[in-house]
mmCIF file of N, CA and C in Angstrom:
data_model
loop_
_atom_site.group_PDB
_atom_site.id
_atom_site.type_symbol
_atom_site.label_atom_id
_atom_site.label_comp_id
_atom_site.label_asym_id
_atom_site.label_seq_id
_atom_site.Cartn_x
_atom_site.Cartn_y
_atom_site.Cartn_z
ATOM 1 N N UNK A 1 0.840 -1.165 0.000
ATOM 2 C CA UNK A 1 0.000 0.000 0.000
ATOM 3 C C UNK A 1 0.892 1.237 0.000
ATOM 4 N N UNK A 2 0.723 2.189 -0.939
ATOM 5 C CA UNK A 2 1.134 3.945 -1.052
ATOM 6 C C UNK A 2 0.162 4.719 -0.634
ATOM 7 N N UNK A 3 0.637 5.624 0.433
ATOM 8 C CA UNK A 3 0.045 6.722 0.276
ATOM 9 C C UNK A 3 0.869 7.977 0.584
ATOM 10 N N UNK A 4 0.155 9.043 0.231
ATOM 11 C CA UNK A 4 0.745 10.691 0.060
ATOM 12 C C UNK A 4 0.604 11.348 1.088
ATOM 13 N N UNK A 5 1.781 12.349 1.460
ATOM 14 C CA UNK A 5 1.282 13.187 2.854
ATOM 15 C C UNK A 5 2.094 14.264 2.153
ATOM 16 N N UNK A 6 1.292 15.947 2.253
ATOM 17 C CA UNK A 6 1.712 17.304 2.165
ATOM 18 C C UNK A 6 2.330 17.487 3.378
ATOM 19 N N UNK A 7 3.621 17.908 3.261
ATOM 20 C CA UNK A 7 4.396 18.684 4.293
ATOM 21 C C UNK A 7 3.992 20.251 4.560
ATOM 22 N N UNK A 8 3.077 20.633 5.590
ATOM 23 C CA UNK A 8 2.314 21.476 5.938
ATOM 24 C C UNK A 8 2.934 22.767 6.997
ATOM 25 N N UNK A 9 2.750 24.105 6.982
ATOM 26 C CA UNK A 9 3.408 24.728 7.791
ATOM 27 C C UNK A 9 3.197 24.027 9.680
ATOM 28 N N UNK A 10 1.879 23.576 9.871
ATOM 29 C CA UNK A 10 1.740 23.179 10.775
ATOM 30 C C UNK A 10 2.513 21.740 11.542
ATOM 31 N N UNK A 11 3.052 21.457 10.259
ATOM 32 C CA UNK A 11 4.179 19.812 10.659
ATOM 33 C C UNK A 11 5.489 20.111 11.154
ATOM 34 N N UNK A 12 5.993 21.938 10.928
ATOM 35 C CA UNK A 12 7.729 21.803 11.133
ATOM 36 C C UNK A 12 8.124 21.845 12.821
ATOM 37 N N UNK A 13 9.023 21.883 12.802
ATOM 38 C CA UNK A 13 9.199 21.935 14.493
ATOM 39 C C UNK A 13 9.847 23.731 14.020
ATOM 40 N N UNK A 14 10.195 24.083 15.356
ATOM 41 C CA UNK A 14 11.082 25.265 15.326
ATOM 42 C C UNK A 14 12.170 26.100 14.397
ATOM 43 N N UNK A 15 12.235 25.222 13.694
ATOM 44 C CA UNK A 15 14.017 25.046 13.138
ATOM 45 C C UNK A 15 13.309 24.507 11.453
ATOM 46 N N UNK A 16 12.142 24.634 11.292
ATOM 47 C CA UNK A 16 11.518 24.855 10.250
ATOM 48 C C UNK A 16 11.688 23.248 9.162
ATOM 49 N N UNK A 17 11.946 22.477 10.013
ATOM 50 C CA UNK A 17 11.869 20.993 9.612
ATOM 51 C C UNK A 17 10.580 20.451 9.766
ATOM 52 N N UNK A 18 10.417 19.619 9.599
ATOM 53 C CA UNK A 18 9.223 18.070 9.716
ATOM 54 C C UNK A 18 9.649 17.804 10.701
ATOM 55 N N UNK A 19 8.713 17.729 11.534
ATOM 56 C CA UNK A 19 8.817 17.546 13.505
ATOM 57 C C UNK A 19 8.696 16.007 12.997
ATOM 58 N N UNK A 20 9.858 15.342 13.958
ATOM 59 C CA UNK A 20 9.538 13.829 13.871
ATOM 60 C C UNK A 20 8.228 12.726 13.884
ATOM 61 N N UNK A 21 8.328 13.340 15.349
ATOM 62 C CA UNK A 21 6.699 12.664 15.377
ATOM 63 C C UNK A 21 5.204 12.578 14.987
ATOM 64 N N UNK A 22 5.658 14.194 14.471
ATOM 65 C CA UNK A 22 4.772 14.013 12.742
ATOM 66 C C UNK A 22 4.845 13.051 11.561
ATOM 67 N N UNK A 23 6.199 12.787 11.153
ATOM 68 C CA UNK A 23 6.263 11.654 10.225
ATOM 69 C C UNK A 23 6.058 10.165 10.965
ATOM 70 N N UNK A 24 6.088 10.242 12.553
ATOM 71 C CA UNK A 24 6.167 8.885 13.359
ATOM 72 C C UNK A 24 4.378 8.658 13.394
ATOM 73 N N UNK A 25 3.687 9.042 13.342
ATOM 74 C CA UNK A 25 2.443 8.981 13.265
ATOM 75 C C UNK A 25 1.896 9.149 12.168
ATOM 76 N N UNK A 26 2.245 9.493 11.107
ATOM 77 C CA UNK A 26 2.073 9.136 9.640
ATOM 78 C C UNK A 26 2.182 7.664 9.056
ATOM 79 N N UNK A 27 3.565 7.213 9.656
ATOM 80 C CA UNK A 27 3.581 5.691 9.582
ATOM 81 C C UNK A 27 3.169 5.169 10.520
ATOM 82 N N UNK A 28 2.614 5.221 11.158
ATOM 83 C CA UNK A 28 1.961 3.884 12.371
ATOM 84 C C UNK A 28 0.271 4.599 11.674
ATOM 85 N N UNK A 29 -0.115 5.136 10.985
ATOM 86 C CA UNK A 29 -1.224 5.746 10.572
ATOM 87 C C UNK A 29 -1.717 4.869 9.092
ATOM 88 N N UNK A 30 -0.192 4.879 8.670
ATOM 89 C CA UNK A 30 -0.638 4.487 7.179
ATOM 90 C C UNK A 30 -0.413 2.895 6.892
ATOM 91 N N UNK A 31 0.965 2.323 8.232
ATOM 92 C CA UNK A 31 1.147 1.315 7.919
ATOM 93 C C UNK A 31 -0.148 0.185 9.184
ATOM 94 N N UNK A 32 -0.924 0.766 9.741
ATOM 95 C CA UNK A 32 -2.024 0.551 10.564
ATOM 96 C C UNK A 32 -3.128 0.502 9.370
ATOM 97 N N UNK A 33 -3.336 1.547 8.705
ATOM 98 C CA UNK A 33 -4.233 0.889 7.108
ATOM 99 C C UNK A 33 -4.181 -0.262 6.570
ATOM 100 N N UNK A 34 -2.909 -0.241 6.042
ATOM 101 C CA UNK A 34 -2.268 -1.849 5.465
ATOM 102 C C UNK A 34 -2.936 -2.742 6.358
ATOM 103 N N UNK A 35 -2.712 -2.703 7.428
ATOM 104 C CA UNK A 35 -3.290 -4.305 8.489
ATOM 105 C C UNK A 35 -4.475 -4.199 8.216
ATOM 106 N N UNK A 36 -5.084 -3.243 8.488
ATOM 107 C CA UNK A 36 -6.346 -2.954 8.493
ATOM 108 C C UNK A 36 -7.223 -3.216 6.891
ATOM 109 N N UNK A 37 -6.664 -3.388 6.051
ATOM 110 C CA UNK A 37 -7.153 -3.393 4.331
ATOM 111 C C UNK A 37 -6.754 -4.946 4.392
ATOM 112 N N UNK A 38 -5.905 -5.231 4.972
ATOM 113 C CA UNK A 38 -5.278 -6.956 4.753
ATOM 114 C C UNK A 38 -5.744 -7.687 5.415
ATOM 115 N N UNK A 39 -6.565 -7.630 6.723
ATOM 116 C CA UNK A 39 -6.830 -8.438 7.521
ATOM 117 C C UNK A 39 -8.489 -7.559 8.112
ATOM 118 N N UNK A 40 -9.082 -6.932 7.298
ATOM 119 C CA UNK A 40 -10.700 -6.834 7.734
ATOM 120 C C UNK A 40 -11.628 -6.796 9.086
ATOM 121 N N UNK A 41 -11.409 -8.110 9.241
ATOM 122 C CA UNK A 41 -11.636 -9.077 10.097
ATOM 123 C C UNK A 41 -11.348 -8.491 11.939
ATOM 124 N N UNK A 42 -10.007 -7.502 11.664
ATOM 125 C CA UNK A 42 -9.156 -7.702 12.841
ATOM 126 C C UNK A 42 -9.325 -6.521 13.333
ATOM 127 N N UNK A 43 -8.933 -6.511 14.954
ATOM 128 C CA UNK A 43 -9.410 -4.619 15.361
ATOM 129 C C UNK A 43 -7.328 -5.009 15.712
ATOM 130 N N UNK A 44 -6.236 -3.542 15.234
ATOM 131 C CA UNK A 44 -4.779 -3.559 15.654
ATOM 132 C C UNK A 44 -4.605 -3.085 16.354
ATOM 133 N N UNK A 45 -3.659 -3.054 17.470
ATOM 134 C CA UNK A 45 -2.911 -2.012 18.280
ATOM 135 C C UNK A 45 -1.455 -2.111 17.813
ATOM 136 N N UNK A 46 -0.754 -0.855 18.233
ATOM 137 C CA UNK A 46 0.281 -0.981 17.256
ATOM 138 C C UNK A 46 1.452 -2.111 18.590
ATOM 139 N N UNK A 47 2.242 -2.618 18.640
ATOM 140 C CA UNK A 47 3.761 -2.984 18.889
ATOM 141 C C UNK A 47 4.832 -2.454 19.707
ATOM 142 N N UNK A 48 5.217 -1.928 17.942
ATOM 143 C CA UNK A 48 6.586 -1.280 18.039
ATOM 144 C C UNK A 48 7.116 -0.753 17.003
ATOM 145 N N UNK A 49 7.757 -0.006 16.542
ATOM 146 C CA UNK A 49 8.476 0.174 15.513
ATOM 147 C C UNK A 49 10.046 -0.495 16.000
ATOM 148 N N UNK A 50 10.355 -0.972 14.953
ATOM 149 C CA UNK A 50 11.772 -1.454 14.954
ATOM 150 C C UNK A 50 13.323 -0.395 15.687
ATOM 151 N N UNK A 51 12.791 0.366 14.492
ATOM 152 C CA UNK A 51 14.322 1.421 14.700
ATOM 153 C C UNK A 51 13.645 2.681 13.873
ATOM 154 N N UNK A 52 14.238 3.950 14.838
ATOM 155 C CA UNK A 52 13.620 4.884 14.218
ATOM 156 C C UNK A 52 15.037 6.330 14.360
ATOM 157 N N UNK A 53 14.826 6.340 12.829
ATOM 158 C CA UNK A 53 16.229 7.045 12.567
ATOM 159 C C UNK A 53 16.103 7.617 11.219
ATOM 160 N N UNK A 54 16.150 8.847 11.319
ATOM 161 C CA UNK A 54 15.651 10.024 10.253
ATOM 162 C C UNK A 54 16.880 9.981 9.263
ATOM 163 N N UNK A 55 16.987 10.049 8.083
ATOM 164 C CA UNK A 55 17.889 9.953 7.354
ATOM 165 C C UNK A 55 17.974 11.315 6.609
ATOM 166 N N UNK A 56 17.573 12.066 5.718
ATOM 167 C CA UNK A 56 17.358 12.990 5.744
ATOM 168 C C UNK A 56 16.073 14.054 6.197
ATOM 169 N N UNK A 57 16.248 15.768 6.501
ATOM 170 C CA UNK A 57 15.362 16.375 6.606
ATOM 171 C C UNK A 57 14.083 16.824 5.555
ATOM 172 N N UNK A 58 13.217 17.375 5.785
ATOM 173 C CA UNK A 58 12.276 17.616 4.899
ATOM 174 C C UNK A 58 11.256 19.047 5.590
ATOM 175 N N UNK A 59 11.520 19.569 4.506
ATOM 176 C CA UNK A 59 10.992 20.913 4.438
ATOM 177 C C UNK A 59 9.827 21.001 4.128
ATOM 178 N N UNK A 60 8.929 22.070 4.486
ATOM 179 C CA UNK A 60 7.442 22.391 3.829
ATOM 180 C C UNK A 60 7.368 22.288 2.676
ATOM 181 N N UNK A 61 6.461 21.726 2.055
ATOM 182 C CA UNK A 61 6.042 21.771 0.968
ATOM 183 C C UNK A 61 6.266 20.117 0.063
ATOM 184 N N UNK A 62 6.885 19.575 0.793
ATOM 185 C CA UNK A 62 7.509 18.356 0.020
ATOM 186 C C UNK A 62 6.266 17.457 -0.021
ATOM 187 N N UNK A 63 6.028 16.655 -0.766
ATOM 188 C CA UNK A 63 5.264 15.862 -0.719
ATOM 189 C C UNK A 63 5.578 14.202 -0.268
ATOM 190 N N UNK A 64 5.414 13.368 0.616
ATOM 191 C CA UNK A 64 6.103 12.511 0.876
ATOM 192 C C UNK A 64 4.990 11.094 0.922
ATOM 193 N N UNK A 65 6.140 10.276 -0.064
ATOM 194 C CA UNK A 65 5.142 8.608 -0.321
ATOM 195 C C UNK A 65 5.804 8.062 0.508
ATOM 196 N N UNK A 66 4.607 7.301 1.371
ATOM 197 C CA UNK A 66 4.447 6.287 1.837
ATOM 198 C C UNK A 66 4.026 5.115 1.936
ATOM 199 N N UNK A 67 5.226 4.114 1.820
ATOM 200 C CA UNK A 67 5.085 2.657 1.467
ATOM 201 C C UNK A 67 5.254 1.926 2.258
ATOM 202 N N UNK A 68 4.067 0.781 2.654
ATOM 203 C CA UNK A 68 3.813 -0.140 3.455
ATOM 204 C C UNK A 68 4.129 -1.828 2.957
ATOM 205 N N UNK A 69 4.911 -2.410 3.102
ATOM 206 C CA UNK A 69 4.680 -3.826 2.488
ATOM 207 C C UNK A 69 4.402 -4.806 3.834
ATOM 208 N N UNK A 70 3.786 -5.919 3.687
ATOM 209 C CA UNK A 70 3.502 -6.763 4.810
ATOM 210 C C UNK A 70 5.123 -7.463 5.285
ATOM 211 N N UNK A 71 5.701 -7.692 6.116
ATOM 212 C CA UNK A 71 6.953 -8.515 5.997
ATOM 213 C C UNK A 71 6.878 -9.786 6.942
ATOM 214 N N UNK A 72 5.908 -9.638 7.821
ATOM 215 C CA UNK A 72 5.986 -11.032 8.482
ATOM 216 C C UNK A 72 4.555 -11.384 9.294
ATOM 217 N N UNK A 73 4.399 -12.221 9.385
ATOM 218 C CA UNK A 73 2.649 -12.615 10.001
ATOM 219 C C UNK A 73 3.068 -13.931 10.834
ATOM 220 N N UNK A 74 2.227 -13.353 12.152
ATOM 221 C CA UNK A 74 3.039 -14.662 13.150
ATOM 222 C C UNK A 74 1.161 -14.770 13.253
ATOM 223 N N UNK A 75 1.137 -15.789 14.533
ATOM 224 C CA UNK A 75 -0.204 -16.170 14.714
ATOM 225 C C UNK A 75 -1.299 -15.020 15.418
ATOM 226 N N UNK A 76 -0.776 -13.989 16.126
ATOM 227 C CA UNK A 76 -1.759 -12.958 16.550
ATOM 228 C C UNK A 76 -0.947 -11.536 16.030
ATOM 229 N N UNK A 77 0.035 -11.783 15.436
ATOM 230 C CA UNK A 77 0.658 -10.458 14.636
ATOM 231 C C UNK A 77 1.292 -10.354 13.761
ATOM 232 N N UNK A 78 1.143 -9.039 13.353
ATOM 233 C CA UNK A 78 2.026 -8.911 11.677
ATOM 234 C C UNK A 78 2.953 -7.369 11.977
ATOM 235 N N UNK A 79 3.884 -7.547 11.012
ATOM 236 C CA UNK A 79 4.684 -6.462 10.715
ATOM 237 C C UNK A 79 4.896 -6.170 8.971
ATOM 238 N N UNK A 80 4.982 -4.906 9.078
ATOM 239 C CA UNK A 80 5.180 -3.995 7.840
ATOM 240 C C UNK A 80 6.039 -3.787 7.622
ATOM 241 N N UNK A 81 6.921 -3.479 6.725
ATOM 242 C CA UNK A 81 8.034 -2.514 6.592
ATOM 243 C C UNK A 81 7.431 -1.221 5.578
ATOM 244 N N UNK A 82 7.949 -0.520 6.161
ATOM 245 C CA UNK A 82 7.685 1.211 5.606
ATOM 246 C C UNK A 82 8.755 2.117 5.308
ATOM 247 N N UNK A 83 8.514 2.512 4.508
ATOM 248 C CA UNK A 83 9.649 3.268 3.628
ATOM 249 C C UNK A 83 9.025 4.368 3.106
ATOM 250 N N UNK A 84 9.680 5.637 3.617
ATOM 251 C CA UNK A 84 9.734 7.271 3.031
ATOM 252 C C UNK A 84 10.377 8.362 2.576
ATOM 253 N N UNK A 85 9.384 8.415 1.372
ATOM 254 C CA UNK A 85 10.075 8.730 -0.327
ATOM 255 C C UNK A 85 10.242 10.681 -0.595
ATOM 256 N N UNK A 86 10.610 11.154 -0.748
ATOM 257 C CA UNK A 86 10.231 12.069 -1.177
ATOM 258 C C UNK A 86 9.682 12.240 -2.674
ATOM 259 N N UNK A 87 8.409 12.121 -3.008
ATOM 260 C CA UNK A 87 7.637 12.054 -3.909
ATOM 261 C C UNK A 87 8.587 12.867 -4.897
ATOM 262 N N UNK A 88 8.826 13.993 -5.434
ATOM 263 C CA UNK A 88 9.517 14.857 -6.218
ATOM 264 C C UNK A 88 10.755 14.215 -6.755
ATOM 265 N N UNK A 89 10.999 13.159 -5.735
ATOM 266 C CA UNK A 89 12.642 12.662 -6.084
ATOM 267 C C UNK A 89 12.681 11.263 -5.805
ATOM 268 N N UNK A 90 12.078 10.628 -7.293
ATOM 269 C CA UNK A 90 12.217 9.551 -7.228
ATOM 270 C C UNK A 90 13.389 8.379 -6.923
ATOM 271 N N UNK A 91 14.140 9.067 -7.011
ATOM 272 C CA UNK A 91 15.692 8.194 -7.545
ATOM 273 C C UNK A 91 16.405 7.948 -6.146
ATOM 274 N N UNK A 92 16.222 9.008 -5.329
ATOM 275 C CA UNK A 92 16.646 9.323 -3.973
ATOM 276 C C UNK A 92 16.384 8.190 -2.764
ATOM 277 N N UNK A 93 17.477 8.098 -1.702
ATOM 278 C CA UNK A 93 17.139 7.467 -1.300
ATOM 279 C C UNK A 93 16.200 7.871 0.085
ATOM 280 N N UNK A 94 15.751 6.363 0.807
ATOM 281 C CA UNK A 94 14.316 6.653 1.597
ATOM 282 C C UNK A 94 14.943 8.120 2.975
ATOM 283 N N UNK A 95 13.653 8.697 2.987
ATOM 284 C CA UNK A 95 13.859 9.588 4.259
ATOM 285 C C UNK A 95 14.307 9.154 5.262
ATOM 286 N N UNK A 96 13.125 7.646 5.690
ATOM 287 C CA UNK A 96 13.122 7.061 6.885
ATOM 288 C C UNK A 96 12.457 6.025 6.491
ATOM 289 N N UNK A 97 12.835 4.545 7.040
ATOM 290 C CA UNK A 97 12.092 3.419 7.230
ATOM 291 C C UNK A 97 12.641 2.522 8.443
ATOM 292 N N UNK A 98 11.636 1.382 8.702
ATOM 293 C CA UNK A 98 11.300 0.801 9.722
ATOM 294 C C UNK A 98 10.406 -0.133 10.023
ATOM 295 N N UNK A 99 10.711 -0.994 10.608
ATOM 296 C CA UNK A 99 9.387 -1.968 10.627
ATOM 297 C C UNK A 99 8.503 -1.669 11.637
ATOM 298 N N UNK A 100 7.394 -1.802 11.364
ATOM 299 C CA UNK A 100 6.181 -1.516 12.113
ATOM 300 C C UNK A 100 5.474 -3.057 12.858
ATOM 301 N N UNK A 101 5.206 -2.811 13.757
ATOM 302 C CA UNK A 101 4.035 -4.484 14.411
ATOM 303 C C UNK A 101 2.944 -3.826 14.872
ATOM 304 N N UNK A 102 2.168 -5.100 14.407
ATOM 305 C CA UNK A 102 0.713 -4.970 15.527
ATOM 306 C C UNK A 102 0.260 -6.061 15.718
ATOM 307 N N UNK A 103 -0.453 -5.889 16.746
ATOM 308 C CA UNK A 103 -1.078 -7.563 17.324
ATOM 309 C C UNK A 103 -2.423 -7.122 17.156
ATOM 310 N N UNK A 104 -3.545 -8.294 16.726
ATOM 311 C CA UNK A 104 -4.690 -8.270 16.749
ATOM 312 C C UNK A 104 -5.311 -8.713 18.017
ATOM 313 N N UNK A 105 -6.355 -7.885 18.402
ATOM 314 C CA UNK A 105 -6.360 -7.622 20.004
ATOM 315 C C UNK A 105 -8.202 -7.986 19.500
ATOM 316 N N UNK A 106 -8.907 -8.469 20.829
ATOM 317 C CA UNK A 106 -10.587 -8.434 20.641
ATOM 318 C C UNK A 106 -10.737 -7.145 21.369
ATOM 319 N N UNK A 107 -12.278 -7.455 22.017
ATOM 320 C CA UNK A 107 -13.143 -5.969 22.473
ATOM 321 C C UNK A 107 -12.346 -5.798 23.992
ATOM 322 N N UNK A 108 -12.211 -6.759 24.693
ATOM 323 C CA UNK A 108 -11.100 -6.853 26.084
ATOM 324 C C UNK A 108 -9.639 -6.618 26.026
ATOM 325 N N UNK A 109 -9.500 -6.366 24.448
ATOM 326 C CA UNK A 109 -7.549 -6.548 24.439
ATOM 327 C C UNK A 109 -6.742 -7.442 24.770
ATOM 328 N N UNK A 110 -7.377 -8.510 24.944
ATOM 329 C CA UNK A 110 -6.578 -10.024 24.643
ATOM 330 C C UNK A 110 -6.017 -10.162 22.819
ATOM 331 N N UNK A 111 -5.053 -10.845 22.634
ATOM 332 C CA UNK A 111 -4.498 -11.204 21.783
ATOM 333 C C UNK A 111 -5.925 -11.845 20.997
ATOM 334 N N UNK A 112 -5.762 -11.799 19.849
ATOM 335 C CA UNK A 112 -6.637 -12.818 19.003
ATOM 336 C C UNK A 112 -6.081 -13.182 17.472
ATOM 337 N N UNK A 113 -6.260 -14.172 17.431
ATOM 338 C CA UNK A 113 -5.887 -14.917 16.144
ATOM 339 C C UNK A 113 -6.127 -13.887 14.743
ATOM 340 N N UNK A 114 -5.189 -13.786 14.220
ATOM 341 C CA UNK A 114 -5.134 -13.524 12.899
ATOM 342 C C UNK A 114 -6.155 -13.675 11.795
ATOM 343 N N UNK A 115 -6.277 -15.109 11.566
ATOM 344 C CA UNK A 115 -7.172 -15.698 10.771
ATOM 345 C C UNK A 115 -7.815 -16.944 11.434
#
């Protein structure tokens, strides 16, 4: 799964960047879709992210793709890997990526089966 996010005056931190945890909630946002489009069925909570480590900055206005692929499915959880593009610059490498988890949880938040 891709999707698009506008880098907005309201996203920079101080110092006129993309506040992290703006892009950190973009991916647990978009790669929480993915589970959610792949598995229907399931209510997620997120995990963890793997490792989280900004590679380059990003300024207002950029437009930034976000890519979700499934990478592993255990019996009550799955993980994503996510990768972020700067849309404008294809060739470039990712902003930031990381693997994402979530466990499928019922209405009590017990673990529940996948499928």
């Amino acid at each position: 799964m891709e999707t698009q996010r506008l880098v907005l005056p309201e996203d920079l931190n101080h110092l006129g960047f993309l506040f992290g945890g703006r892009l950190l909630a973009w991916v647990d946002e978009a790669s929480w879709i993915a589970a959610s489009l792949d598995y229907p069925h399931c209510q997620f909570v997120t995990v963890g992210m793997d490792k989280v480590e900004f590679h380059h900055s990003v300024r207002q206005g950029t437009i930034l793709s976000i890519r979700c692929e499934r990478e592993r499915e255990g019996t009550t959880s799955v993980s994503y890997r996510v990768e972020v593009f700067d849309r404008r610059n294809p060739g470039a490498s990712p902003i930031f990526g990381t693997l994402v988890s979530y466990v499928s949880v019922d209405d009590t938040g017990r673990k529940r089966a996948l499928r």
